[in-house]
C-alpha positions as MATLAB code, in Angstrom:
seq = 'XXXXXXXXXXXXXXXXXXXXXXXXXXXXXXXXXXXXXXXXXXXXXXXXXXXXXXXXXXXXXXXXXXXXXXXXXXXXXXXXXXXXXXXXXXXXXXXXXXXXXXXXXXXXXXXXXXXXXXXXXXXXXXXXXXXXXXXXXXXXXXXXXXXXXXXXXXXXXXXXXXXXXXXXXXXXXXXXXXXXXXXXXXXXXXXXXXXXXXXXXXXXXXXXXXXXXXXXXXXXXXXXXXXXXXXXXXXXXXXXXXXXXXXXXXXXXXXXXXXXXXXXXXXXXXXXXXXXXXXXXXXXXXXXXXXXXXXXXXXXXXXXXXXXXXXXXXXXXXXXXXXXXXXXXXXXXXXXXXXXXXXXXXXXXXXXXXXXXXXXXXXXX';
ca = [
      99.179   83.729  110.667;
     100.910   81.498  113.244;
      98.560   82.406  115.852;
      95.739   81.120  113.294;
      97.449   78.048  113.090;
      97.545   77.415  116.278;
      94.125   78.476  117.327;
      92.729   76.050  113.999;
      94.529   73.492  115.290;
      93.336   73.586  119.173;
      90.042   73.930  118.205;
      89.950   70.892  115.811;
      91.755   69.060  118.939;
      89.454   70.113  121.277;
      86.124   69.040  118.597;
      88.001   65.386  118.572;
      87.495   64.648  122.203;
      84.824   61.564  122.794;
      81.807   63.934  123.420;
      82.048   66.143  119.952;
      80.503   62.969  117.978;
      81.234   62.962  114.135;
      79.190   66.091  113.746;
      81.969   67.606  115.911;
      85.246   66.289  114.060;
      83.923   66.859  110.497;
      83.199   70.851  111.924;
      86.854   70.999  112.838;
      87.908   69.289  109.966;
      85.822   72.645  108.150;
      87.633   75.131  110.516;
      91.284   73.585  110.246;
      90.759   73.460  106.572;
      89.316   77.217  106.265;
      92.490   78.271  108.506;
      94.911   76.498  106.419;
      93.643   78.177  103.132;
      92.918   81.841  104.783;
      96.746   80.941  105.465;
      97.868   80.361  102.112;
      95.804   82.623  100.435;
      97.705   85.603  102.846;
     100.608   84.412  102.141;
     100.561   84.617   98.152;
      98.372   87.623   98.022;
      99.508   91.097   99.194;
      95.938   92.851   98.112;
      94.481   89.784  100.162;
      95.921   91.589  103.591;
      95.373   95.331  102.995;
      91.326   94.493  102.049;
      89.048   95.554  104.259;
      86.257   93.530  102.478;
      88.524   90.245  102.897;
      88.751   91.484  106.679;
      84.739   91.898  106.707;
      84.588   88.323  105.000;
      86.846   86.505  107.368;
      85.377   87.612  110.481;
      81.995   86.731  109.298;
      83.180   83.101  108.647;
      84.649   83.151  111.591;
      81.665   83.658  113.370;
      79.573   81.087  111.431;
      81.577   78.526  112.810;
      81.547   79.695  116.038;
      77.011   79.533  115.233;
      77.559   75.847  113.815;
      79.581   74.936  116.569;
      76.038   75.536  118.942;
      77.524   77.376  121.643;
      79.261   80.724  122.795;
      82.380   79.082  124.259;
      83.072   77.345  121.131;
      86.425   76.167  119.918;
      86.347   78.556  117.051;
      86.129   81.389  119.200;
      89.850   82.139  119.257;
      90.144   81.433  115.904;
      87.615   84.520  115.562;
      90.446   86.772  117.437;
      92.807   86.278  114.738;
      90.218   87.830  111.927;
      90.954   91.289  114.281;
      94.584   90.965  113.552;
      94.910   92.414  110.354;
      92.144   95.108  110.007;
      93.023   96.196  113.982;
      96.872   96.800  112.469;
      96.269   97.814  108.935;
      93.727  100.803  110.213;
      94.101  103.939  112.070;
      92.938  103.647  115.136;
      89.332  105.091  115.215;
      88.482  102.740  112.308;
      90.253  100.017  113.654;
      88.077  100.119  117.374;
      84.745  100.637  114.995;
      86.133   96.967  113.376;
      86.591   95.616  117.265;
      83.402   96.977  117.885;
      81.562   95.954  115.441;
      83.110   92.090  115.432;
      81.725   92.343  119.509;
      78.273   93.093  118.163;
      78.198   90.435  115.711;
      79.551   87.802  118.343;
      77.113   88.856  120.963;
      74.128   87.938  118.381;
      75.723   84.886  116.651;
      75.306   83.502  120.391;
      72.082   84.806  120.993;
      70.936   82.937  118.070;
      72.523   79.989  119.445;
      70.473   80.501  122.234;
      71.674   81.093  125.913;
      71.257   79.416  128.792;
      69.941   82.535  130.924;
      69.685   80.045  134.191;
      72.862   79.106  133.850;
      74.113   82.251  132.984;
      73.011   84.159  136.526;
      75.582   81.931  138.123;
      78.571   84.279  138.766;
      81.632   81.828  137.166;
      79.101   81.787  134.094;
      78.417   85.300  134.033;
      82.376   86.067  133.984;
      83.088   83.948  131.535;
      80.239   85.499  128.895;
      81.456   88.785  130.253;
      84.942   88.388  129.135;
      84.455   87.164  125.918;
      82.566   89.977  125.170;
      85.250   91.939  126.598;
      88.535   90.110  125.282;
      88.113   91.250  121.158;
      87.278   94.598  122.604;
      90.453   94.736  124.694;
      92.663   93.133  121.320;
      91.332   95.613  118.696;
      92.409   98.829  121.281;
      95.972   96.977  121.842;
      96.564   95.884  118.413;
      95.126   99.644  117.360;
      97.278  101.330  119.726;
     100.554   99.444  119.319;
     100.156   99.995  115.447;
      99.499  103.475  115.880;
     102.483  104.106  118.173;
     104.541  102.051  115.947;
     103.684  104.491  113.235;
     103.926  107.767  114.843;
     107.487  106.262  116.014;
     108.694  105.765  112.486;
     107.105  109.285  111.433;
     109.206  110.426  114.141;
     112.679  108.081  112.829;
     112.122  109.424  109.759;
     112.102  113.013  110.746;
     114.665  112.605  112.941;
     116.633  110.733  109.699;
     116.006  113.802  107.291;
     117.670  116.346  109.832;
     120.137  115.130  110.311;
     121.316  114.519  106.903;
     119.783  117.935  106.143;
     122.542  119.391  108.823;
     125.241  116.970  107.134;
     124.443  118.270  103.373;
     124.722  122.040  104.738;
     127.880  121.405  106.475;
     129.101  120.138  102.992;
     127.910  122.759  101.321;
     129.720  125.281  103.386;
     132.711  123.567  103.187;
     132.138  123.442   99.304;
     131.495  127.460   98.757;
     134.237  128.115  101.376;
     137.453  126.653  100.189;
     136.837  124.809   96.644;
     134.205  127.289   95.194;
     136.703  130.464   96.404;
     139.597  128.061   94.848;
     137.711  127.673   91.282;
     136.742  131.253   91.167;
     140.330  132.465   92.395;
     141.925  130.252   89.210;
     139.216  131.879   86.851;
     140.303  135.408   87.496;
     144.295  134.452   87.620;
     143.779  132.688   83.867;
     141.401  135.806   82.771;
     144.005  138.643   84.042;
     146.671  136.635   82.198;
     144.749  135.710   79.202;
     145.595  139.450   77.355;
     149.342  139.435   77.795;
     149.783  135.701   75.883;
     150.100  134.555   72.527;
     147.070  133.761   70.151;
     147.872  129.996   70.213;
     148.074  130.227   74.253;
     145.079  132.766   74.110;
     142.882  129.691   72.840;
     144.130  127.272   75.183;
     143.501  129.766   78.206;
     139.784  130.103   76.308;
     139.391  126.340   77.059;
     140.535  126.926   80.513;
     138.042  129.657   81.171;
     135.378  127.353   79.680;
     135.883  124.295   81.544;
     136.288  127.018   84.669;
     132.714  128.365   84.085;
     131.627  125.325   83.097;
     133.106  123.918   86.915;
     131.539  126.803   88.861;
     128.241  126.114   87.662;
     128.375  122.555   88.345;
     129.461  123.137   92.084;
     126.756  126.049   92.075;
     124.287  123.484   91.197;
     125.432  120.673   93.504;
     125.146  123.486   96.420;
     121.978  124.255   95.717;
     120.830  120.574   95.445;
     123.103  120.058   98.742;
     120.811  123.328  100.848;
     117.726  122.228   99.447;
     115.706  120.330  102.509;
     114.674  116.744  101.412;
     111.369  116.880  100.533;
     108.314  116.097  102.597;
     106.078  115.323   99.897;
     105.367  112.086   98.525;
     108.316  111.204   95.770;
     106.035  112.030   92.967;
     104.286  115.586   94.203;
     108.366  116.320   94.773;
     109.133  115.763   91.399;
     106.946  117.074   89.868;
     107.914  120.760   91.698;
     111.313  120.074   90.645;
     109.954  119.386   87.091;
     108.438  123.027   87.523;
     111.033  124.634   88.636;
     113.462  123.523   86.115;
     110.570  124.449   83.170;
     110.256  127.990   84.266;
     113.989  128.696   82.958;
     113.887  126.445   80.087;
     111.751  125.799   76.602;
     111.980  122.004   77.755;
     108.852  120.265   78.260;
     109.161  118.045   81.441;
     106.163  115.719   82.395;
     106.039  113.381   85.479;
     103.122  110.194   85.277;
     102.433  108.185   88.318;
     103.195  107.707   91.816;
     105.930  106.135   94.334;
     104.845  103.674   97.555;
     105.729  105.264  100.841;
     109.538  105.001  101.252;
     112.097  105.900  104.300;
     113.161  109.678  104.210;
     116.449  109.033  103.759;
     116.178  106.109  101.227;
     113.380  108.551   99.425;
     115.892  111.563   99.206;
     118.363  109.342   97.515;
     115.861  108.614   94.695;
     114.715  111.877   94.867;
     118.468  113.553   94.021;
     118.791  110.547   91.330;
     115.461  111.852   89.262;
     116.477  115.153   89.980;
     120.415  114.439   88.442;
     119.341  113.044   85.816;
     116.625  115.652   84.794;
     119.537  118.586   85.281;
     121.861  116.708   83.193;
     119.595  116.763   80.374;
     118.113  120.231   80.861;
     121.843  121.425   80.752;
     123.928  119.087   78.951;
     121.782  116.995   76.432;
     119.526  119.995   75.022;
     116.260  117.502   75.343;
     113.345  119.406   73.929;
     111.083  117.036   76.270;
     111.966  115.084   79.052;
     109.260  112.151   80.452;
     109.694  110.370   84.266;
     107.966  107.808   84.959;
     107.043  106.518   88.395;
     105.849  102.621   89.015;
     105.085  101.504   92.737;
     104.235   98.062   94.034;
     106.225   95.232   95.284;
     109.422   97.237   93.487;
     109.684  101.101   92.834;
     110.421  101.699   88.903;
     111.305  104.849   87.974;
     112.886  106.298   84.585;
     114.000  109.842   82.609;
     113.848  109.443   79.295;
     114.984  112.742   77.124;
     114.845  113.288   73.423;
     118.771  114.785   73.821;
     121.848  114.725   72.377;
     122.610  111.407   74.303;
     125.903  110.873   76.658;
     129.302  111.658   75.657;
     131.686  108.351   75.590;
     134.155  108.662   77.329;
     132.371  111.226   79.876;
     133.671  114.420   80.249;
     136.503  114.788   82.688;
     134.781  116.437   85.868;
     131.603  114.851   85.027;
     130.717  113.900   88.606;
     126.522  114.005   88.159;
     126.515  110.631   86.560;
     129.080  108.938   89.389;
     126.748  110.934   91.866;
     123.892  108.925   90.789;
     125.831  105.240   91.008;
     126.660  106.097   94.296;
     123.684  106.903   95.319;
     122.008  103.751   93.813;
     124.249  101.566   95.605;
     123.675  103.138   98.999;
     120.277  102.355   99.140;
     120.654   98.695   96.977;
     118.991   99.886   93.921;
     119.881   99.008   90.270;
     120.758  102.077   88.289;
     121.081  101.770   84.064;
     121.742  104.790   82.240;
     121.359  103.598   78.122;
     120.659  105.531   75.146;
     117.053  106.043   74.373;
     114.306  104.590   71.477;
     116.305  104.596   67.949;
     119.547  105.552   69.862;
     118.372  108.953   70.143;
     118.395  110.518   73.536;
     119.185  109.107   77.171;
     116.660  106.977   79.373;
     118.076  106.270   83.150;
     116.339  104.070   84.891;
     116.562  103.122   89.049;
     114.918   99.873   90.120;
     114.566   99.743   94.382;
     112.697   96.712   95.632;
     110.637   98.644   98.186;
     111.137   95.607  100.860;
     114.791   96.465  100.889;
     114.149  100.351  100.853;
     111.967  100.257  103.501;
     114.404   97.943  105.389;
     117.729   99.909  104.687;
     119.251  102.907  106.995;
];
């Protein structure tokens, strides 16, 4: 948009020089005006820049004033590079070169119906000059294409490079986990069974508690090592969840349901939303005895997302051990998202709910 700016306001300099004539400065007047509003209607509009019929409407303006400004080396014309911008970024590249293409064509008859000098034009300096700007939006939709393309295959390529290695970090926690505190845990639960028959009955109940909160700690780190093995998923956030919604219904009676869709989000910022939704739906598969769990998935300028169960709701004071819920702060905070976890509707059941703005997602490690 600074580049339109600038190009506006050469042109209406250029239309103000003593041979333009009124006709001239009220014409630039027109352009600089058009420029400043395409400006400010960018600016507060996101649809505005991702619309390929805006794009389509902007470089047909663009080339009116280049025909109401009677000739092909008009003042406007690099103000009619700057309607490539957007469309020769915002495509892929075939689509984006068919845009460049097409914008060629329609400047190559906006000046034949301006009419061309074809005397003056067999002169070689002439002949260049026509030449090149026919060639010049050509040459700036393949850059722009290009550059945007490579840009794109580079962050494909940061993000992949992103998920490994925190896929080779999780493993490497994992093993640690079933290697030394998952032995440990399992060691304790057969000392306190073997010794459980030789005790008192008042002892015998306490040691009952032990072996519960035992079994109850085995499964927990059985679950968080197969959350920490699993490879962050590929899929978009939504397709993701809504596998992990399957797999948890297969074992279950619980109904789990998963409405809408996530914008496009860094791997590593995605897998920390991902293992929030995916928290929270284990905790109330195996802790809140939801008959139906709902997550819902909002995209836009922010990502929304929320689990709402029909539960038992959240023990106050949590459980000692219960690490799921500090888990899911954690990871909230990493990646600058706002994390509430309230009761539900009526005060029956738990809703948790992760706000992300997906500017600072996209911008975050």
């Amino acid at each position: 948009m600074v580049a339109r700016g600038a190009t506006a306001a050469t042109a209406f300099v250029l239309l103000l020089l003593p041979e333009g004539g009124s006709r001239s400065v009220t014409l630039g007047v027109v352009g600089l005006g058009y420029a400043v509003a395409t400006i400010a209607l960018v600016a507060g509009a996101r649809t505005v820049r991702t619309s390929p019929l805006a794009w389509t409407a902007d470089a047909v303006v663009t080339l009116v004033l280049i025909g109401m400004s009677a000739s092909w080396r008009s003042p406007f014309y690099l103000l009619a590079l700057t309607a490539l911008v957007l469309p020769t970024t915002g495509l892929p590249m075939p689509r984006a070169l068919a845009f460049g293409g097409v914008f060629t064509v329609g400047f190559v008859a906006a000046s034949a119906l301006i009419g061309i000098d074809w005397t003056a034009l067999v002169s070689t300096p002439v002949l260049q000059s026509y030449v090149s700007h026919i060639a010049i939006p050509l040459l700036i939709s393949f850059s722009l294409a290009y550059s945007s393309d490579l840009l794109r295959r580079l962050r494909r390529e940061r993000d992949r490079a992103e998920r490994l290695a925190i896929e080779a970090e999780r493993r490497r926690i994992a093993w640690e986990l079933h290697d030394s505190a998952k032995q440990r845990v399992h060691a304790a639960h057969l000392i306190v069974s073997s010794v459980e028959p030789h005790v008192g009955s008042e002892a015998r109940q306490g040691l009952a508690q032990v072996l519960r909160e035992l079994q109850a700690a085995d499964a927990d780190m059985e679950t968080s090592l197969t959350e920490l093995t699993a490879s962050i998923p590929e899929r978009s956030l939504g397709t993701a969840l809504r596998a992990r919604a399957r797999e948890l219904s297969a074992t279950s009676d619980t109904a789990v349901e998963v409405v809408g869709e996530a914008p496009d989000l860094p791997a590593p910022v995605a897998a920390h939303v991902y293992r929030i939704a995916s928290e929270a739906l284990t905790n109330a598969m195996r802790h809140a005895r939801a008959s139906r769990i709902e997550v819902r998935i909002a995209g836009g300028d922010a990502l929304q997302l929320s689990v709402i169960d029909d539960g038992v709701g959240i023990a106050h004071p949590l459980r000692p051990g219960a690490h799921g819920l500090r888990s899911m702060r954690s990871r909230a905070e990493t990646i600058g998202a706002e994390l509430e976890i309230t009761p539900g509707k009526a005060g029956g059941g738990t809703r948790v709910a992760l706000e992300l703005a997906v500017a600072m997602g996209r911008g975050r490690p």
